Short mmCIF file of C-alpha atoms and ligand atoms in Angstrom, two decimals:
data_model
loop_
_atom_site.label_atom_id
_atom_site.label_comp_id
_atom_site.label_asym_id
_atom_site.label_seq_id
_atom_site.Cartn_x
_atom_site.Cartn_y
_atom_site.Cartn_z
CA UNK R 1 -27.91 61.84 19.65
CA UNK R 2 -28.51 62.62 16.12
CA UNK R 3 -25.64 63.68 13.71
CA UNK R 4 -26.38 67.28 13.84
CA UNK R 5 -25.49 67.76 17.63
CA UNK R 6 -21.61 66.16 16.59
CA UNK R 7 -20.56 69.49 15.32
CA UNK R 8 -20.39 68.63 12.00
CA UNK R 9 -20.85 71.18 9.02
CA UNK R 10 -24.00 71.56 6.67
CA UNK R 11 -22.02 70.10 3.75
CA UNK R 12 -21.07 66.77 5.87
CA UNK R 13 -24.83 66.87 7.33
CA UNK R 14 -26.18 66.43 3.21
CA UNK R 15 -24.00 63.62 2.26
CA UNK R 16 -24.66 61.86 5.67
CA UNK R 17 -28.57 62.60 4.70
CA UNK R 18 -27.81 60.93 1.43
CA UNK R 19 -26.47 58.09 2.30
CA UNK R 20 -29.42 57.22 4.77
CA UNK R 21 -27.43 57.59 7.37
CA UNK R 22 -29.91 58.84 10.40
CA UNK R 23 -28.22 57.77 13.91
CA UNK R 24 -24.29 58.03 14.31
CA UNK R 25 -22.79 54.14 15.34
CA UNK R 26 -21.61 54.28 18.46
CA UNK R 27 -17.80 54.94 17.64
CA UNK R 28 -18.96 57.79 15.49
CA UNK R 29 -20.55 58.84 18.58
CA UNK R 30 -17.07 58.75 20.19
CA UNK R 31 -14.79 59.68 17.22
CA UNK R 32 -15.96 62.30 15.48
CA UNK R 33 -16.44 64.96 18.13
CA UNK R 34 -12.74 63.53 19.51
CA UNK R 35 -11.17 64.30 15.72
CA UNK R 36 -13.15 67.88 15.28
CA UNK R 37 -10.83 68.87 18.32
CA UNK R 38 -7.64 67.30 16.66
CA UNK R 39 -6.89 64.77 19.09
CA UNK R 40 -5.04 61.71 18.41
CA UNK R 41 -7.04 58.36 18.45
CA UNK R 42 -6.31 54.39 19.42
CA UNK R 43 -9.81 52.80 18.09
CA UNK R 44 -10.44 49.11 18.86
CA UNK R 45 -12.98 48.69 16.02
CA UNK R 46 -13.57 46.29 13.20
CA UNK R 47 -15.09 46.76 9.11
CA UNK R 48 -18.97 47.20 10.30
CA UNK R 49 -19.33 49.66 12.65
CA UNK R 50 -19.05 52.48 10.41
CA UNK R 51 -15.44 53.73 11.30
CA UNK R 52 -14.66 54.99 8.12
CA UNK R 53 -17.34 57.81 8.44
CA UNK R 54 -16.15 58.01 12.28
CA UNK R 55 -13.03 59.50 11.00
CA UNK R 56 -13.86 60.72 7.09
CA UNK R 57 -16.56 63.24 8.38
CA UNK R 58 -14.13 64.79 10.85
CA UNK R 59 -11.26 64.92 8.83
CA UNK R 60 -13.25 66.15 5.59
CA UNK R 61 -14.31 69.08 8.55
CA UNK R 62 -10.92 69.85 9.22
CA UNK R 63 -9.84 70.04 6.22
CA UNK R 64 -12.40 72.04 4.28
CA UNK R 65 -11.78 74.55 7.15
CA UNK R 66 -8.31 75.73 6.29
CA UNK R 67 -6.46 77.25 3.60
CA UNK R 68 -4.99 74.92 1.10
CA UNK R 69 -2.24 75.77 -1.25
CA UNK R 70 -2.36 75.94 -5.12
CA UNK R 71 -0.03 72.87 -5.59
CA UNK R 72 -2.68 71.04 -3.45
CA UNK R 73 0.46 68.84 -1.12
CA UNK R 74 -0.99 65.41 0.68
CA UNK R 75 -2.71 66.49 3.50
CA UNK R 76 -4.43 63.58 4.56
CA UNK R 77 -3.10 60.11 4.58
CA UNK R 78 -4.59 57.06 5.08
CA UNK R 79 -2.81 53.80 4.99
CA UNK R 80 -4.90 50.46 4.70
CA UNK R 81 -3.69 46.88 3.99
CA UNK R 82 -5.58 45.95 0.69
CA UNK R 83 -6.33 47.31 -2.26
CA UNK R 84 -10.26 47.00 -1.71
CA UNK R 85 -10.45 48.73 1.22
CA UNK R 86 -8.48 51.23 -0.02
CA UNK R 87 -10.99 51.87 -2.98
CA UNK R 88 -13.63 51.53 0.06
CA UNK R 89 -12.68 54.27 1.90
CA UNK R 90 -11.30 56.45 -1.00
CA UNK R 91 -15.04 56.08 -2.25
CA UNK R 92 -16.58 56.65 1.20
CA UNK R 93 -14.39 60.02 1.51
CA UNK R 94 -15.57 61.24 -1.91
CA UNK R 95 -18.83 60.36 -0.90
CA UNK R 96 -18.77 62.01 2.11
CA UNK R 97 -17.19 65.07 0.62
CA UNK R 98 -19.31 65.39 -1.89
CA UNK R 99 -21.12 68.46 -1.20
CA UNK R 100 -18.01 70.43 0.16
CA UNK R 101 -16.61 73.68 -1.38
CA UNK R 102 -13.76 74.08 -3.03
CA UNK R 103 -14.36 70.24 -3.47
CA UNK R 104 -11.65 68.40 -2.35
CA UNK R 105 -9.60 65.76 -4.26
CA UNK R 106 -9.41 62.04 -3.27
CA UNK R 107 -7.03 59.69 -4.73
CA UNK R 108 -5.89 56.08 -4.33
CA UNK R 109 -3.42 54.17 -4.96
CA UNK R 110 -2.37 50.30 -4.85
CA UNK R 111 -0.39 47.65 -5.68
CA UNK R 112 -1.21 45.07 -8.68
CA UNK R 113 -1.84 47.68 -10.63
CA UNK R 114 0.54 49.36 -13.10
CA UNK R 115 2.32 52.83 -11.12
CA UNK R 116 2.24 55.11 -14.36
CA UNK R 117 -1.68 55.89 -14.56
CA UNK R 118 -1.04 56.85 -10.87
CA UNK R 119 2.04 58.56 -10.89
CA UNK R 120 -0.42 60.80 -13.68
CA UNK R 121 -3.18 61.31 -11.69
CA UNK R 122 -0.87 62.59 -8.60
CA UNK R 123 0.74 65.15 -10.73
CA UNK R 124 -2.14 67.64 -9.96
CA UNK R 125 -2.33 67.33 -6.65
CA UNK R 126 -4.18 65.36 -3.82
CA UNK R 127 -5.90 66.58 -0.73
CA UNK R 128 -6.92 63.48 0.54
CA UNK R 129 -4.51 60.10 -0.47
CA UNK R 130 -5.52 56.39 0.57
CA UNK R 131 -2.67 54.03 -0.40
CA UNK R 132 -1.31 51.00 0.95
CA UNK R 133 1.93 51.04 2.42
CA UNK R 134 4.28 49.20 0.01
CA UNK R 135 2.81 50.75 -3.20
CA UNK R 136 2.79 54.17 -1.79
CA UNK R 137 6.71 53.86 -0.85
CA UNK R 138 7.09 52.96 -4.61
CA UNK R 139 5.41 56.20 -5.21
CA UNK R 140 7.42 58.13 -2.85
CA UNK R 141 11.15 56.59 -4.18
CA UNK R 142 9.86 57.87 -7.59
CA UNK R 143 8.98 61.60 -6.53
CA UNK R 144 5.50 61.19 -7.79
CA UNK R 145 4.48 62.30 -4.07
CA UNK R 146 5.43 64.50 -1.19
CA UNK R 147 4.36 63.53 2.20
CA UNK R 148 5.66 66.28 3.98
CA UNK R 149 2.68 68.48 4.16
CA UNK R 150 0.32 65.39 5.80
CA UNK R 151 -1.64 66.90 8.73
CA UNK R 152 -3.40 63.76 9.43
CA UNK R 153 -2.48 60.17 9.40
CA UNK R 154 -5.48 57.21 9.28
CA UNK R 155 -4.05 53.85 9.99
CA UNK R 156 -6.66 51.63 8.81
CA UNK R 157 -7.12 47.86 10.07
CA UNK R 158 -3.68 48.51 11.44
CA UNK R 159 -3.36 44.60 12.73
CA UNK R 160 -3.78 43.61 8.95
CA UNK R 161 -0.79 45.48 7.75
CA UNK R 162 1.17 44.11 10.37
CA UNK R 163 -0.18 40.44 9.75
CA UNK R 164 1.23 41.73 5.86
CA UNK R 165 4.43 42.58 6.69
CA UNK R 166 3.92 46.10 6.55
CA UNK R 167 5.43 47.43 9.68
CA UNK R 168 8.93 48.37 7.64
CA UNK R 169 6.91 50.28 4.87
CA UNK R 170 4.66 52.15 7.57
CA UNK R 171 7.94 53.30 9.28
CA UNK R 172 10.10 54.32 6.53
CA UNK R 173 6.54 56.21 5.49
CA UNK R 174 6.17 57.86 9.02
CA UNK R 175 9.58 58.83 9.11
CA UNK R 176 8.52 61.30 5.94
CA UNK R 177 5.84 62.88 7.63
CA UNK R 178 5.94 66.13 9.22
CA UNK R 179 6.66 66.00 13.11
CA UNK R 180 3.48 67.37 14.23
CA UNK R 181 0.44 65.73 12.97
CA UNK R 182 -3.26 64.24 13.99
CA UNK R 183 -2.37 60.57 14.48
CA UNK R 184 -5.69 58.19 14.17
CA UNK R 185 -5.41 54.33 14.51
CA UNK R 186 -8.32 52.18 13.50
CA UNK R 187 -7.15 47.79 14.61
CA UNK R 188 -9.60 44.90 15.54
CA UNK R 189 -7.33 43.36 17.61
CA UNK R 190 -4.19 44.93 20.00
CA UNK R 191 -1.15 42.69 19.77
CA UNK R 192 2.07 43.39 21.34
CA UNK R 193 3.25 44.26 17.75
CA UNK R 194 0.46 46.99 17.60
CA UNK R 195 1.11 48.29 20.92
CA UNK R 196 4.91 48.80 19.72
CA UNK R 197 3.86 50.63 16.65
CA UNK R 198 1.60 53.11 18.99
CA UNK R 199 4.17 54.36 21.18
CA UNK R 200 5.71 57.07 19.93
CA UNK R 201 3.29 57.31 17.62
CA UNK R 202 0.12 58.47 19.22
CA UNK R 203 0.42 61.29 21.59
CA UNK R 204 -2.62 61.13 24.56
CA UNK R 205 -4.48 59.45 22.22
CA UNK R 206 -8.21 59.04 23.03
CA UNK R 207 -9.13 55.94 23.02
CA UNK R 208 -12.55 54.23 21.56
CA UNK R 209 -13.64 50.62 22.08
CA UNK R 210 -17.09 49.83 20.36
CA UNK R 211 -16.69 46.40 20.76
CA UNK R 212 -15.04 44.19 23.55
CA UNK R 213 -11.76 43.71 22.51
CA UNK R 214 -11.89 40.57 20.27
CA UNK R 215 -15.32 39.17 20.78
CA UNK R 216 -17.36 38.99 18.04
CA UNK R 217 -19.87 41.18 16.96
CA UNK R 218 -23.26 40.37 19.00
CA UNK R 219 -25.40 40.57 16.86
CA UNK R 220 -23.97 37.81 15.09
CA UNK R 221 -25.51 34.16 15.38
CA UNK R 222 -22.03 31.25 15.35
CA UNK R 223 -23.25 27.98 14.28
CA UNK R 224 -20.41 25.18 13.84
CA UNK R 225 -21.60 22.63 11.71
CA UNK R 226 -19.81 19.21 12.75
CA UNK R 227 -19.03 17.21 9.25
CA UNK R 228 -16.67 14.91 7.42
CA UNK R 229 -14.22 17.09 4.85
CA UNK R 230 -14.95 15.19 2.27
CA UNK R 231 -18.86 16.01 2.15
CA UNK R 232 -18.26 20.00 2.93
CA UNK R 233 -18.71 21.24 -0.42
CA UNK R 234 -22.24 19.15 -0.63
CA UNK R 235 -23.18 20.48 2.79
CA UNK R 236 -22.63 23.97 1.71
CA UNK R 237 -24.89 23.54 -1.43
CA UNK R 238 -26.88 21.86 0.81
CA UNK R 239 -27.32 24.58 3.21
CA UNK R 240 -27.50 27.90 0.23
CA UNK R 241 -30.01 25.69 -1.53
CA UNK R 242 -32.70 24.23 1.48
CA UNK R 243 -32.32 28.35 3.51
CA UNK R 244 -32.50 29.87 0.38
CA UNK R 245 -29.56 32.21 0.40
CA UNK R 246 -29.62 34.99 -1.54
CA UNK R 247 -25.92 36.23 -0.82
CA UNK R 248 -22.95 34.37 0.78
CA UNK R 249 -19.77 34.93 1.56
CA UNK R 250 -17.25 31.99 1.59
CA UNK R 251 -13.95 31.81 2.96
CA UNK R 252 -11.35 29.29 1.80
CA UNK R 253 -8.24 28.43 3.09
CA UNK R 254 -6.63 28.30 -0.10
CA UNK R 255 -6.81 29.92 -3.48
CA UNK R 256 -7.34 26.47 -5.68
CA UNK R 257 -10.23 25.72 -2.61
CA UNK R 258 -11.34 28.64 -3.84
CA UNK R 259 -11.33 28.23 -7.41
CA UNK R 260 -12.69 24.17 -7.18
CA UNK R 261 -15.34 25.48 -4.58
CA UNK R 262 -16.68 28.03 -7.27
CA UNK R 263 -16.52 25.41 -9.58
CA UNK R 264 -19.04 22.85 -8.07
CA UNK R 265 -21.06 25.55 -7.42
CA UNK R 266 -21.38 27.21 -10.91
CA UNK R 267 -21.82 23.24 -11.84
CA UNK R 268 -24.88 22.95 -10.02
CA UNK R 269 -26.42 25.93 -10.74
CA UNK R 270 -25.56 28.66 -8.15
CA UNK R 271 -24.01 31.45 -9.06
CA UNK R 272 -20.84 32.16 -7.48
CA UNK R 273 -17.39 33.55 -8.60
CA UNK R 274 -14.21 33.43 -6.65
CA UNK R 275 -11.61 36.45 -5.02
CA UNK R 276 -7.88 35.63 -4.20
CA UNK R 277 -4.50 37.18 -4.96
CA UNK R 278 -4.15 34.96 -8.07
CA UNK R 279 -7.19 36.94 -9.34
CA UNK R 280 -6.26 39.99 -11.16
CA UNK R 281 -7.64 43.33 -10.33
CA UNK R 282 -10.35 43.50 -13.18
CA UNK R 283 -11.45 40.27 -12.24
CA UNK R 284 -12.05 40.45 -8.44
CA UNK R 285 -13.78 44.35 -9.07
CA UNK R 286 -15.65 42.65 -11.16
CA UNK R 287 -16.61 39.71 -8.76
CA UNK R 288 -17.06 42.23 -5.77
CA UNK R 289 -19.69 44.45 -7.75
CA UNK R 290 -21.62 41.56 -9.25
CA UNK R 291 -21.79 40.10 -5.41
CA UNK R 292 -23.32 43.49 -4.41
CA UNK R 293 -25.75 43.58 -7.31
CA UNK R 294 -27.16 40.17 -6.76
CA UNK R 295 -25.80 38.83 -9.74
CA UNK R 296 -23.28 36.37 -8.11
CA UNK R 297 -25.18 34.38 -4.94
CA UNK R 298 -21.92 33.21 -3.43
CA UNK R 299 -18.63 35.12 -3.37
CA UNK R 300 -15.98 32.48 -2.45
CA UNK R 301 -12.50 33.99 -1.13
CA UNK R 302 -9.14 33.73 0.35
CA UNK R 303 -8.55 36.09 3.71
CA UNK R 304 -6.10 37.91 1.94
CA UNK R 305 -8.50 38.80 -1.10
CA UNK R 306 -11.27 39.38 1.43
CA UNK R 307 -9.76 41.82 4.25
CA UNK R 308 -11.88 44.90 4.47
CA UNK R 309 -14.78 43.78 1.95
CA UNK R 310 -17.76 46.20 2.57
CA UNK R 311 -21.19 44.96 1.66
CA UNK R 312 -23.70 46.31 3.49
CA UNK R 313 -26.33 43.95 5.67
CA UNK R 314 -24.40 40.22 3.92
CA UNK R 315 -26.63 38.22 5.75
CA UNK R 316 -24.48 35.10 5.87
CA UNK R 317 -21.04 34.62 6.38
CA UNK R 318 -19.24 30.93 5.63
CA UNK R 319 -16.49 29.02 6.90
CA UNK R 320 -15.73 26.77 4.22
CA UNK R 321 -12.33 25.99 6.41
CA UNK R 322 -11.33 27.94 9.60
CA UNK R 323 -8.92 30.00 9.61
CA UNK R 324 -4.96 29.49 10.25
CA UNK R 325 -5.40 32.45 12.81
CA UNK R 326 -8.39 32.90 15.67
CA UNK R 327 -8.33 36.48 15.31
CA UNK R 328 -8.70 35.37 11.25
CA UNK R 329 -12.07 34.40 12.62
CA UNK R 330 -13.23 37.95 14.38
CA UNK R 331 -12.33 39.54 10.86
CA UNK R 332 -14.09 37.01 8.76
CA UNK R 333 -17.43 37.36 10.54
CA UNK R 334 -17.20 40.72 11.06
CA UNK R 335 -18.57 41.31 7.22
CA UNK R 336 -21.97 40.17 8.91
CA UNK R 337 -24.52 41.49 10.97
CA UNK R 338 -23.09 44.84 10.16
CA UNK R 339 -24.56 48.16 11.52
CA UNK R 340 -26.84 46.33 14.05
CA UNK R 341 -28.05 43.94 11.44
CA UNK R 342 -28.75 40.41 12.34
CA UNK R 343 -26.38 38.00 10.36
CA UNK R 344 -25.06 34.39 10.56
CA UNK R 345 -21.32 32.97 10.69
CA UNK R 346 -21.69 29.43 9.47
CA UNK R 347 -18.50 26.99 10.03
CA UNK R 348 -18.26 23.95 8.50
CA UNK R 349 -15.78 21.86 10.61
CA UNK R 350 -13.78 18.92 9.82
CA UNK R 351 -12.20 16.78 12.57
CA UNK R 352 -9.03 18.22 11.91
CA UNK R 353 -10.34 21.50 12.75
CA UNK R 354 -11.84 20.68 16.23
CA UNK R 355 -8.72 21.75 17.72
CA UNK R 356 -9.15 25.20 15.84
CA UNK R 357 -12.42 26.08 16.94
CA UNK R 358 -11.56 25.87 20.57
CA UNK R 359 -8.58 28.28 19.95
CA UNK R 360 -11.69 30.92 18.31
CA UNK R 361 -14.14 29.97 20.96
CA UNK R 362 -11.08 30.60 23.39
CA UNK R 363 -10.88 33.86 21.90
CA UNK R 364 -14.08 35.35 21.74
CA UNK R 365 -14.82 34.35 25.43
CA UNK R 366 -18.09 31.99 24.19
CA UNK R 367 -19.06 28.43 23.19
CA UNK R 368 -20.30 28.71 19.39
CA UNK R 369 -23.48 26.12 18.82
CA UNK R 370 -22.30 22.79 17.29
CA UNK R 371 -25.18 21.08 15.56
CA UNK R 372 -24.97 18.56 12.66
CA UNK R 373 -27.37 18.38 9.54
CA UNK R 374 -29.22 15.27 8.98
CA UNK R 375 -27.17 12.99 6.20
CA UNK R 376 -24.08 15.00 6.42
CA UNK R 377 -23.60 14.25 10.22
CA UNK R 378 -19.15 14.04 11.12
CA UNK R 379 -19.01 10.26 11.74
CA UNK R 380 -17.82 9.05 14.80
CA UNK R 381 -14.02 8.96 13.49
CA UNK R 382 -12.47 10.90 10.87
CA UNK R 383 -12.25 8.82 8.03
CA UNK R 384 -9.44 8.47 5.84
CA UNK R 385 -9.04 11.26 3.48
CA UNK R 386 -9.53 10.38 -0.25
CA UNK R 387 -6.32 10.06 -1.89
CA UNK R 388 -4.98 12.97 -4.21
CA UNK R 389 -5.24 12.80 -7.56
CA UNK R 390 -2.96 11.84 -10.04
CA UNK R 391 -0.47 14.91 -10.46
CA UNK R 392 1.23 15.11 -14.45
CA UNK R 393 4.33 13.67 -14.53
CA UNK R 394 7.40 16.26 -13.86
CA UNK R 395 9.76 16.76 -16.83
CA UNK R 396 12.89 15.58 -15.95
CA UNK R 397 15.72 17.61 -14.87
CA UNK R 398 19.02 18.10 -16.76
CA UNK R 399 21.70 16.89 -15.14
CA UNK R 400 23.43 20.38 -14.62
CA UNK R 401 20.54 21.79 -12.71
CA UNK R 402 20.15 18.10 -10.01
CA UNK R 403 18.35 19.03 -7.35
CA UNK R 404 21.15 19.97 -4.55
CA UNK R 405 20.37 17.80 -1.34
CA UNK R 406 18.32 19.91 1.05
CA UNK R 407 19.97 18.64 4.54
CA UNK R 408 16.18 18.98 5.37
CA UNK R 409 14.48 15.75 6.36
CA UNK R 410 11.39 14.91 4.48
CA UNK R 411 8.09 15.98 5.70
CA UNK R 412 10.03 19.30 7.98
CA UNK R 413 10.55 21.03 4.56
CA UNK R 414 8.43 24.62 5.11
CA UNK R 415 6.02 25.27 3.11
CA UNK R 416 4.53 28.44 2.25
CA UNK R 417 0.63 29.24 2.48
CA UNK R 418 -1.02 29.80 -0.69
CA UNK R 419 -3.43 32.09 0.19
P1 AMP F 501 -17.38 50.63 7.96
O1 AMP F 501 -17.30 50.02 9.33
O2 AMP F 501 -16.82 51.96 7.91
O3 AMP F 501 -16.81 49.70 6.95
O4 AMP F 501 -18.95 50.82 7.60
C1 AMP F 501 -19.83 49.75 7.49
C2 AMP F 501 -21.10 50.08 6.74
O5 AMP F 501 -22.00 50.81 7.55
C3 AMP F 501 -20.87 50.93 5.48
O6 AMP F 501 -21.58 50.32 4.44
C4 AMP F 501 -21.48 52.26 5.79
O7 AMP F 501 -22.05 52.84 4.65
C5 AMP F 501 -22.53 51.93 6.83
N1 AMP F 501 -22.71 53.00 7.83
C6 AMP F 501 -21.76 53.80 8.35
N2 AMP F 501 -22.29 54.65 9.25
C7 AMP F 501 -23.60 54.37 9.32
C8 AMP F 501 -24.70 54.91 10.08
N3 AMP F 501 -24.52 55.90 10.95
N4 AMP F 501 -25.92 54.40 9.87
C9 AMP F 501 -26.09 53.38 8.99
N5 AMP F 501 -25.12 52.84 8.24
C10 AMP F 501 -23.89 53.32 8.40
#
């Protein structure tokens, strides 16, 4: 069915035209007719199957068809965990509202970033507001922003702000919200915790799945490559060199993997630069937009820094270390073999990480393909991992600030993930 039998308006139709869009995917198929007519919506879908324009066409529809005050109140809202996807979809919406008259207004806001060039450019007015949840709050304690006019709320990669710690945020921020409202809720994966958050929330919601709940995407090729940890970072230079890749994506466990990985790579030639919360803002735009020029071959980043990362058709997706989380794994390779697209998840796994794999392969319901690349074959045992290298001596303490004894025995003190 083509994209002018969904009921959408002449305006819409243009900017779909210009962004060489010709077929709806199939959960615009299913979600825009399903938001024209204002229903709620539970969406199992992950970044790649074009659910932003499954609910920005609809909602841009809706909106453009009914009268909007001077002081232009928030009458959109959509919440996402990370700043990049929120400039992703604010940039999609503009896009896709580009041809619409009055034209509407599209801002976004996020954290990292200082609150008084945004407080400014909500003064006017917004129509259409992507946030996340913890900056927006900010926003809202400071009476930059009014929420009480919203019509429609987006929850975007609603697992993700869970896995954040968002839940509190998005409550206090739906408790501001008028009563009655178009709820839409876009997740990859359904825990319990998201099935909490949608009672009460959704009324008769319609619900979309355009992929089987957490399999990965089909079109996707999974290769595990079996190798000693020690020799990853050759294997992967290896592997971009001998196939030739243009454009890779890299996921690290940590942010100083990150930042040694782009190292030996910039060492040897390869263009790559790294994205993690450590990173400023600035810095990981400016890694992000050099990826999608060509300028930068490998893009190496932390899950955090990488949640909801659009580049269109990125060919190969890496697995410099799996994932603390299976599901971790559905998101990561998700940025691959997007909009029917071939593409290729590559993990390169340790023998500490067997155990890991299983729990993805237990997930997505299939064996991935182990092979092993000649001279960088896993031996038989692990071997013993390379000592760590000499740390600078600490500065010693004065005596009125000794250490106070933990009561924690050594080796069960917690430590927190970096990433
Ligand atoms: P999303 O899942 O919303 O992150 O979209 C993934 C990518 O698919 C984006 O780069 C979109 O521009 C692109 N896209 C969305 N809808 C279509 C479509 N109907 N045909 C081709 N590409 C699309």
């Amino acid at each position: 069915m083509p994209f002018s039998k969904l009921g959408l308006s002449d305006p819409l139709l243009r900017a779909i035209a210009d962004a060489g869009y010709t077929t709806p995917s199939p959960i615009q198929l299913q979600a825009i007719p399903a938001v024209l007519e204002g229903h709620d919506l539970l969406a199992a879908a992950q970044t790649g199957t074009g659910k932003t324009a499954g609910f920005a066409l609809p909602i841009l529809q809706r909106l453009s068809q009914r009268h909007y005050s001077a002081n232009r109140p928030v009458r959109v809202l959509i919440l996402t965990p990370t700043r990049e996807l929120a400039a992703q979809v604010g940039e999609s919406v503009s896009q896709y509202g580009a041809h619409l008259h009055p034209r509407l207004k599209t801002e976004v806001v996020f954290g990292g970033v200082k609150i008084n060039p945004q407080m400014m450019r909500l003064r006017g007015g917004v129509d259409v507001l992507v946030a996340t949840p913890g900056r927006l709050l900010d926003l809202v304690n400071q009476n930059a922003v009014k929420l009480d006019k919203v019509e429609t709320l987006v929850l975007d990669e609603a697992d993700r702000m869970l896995d954040m710690g968002f839940i509190r945020d998005i409550r206090k921020l739906i408790a501001l919200l008028p009563k009655k409202r178009q709820n839409l809720l876009f997740s990859a994966t359904f825990s319990e915790e998201i099935r909490k958050l949608t009672t009460g929330l959704l009324i008769n919601p319609i619900k979309i799945e355009v992929a089987p709940r957490n399999t990965a995407a089909e079109t996707v090729e999974q290769i595990a490559y079996l190798c000693n940890k020690a020799n990853k970072a050759e294997l992967l230079c290896h592997l971009i060199k001998t196939n030739n890749w243009q454009q890779v994506l890299v996921f690290t466990s940590t942010k100083h993997g990150a930042n040694r990985l782009t190292d030996k790579l910039n060492n040897i030639n390869i263009k790559a630069a790294a994205i993690h919360g450590n990173k400023s803002q600035g810095a990981r735009t400016s890694a992000l937009s050099g990826f999608k020029a060509g300028d930068i071959r490998v893009l190496v980043a932390t899950d955090v820094a990488a949640r909801g990362i659009d580049i269109v058709l990125l060919p190969h997706v890496v697995n410099y270390e799996l994932p603390r989380s299976p599901a971790d794994y559905v998101h990561r390779i998700g940025r691959t073999g997007r909009a029917g697209e071939e593409g290729q998840a590559i993990s390169l796994v340790s023998h500490d990480e067997v155990s890991a794999l299983r729990l993805v392969e237990k997930l997505i319901g299939t064996a991935i393909r182990r092979e092993q690349v000649v001279g960088f074959e896993a031996s038989q045992v692990a071997p013993p991992m390379p000592p760590e290298p000499p740390r600078a001596p600490r500065p010693a303490r004065p005596s009125n600030q000794a250490r106070k004894p933990s009561g924690s025995p050594r080796g069960q003190v917690r430590v927190r993930g970096n990433a």
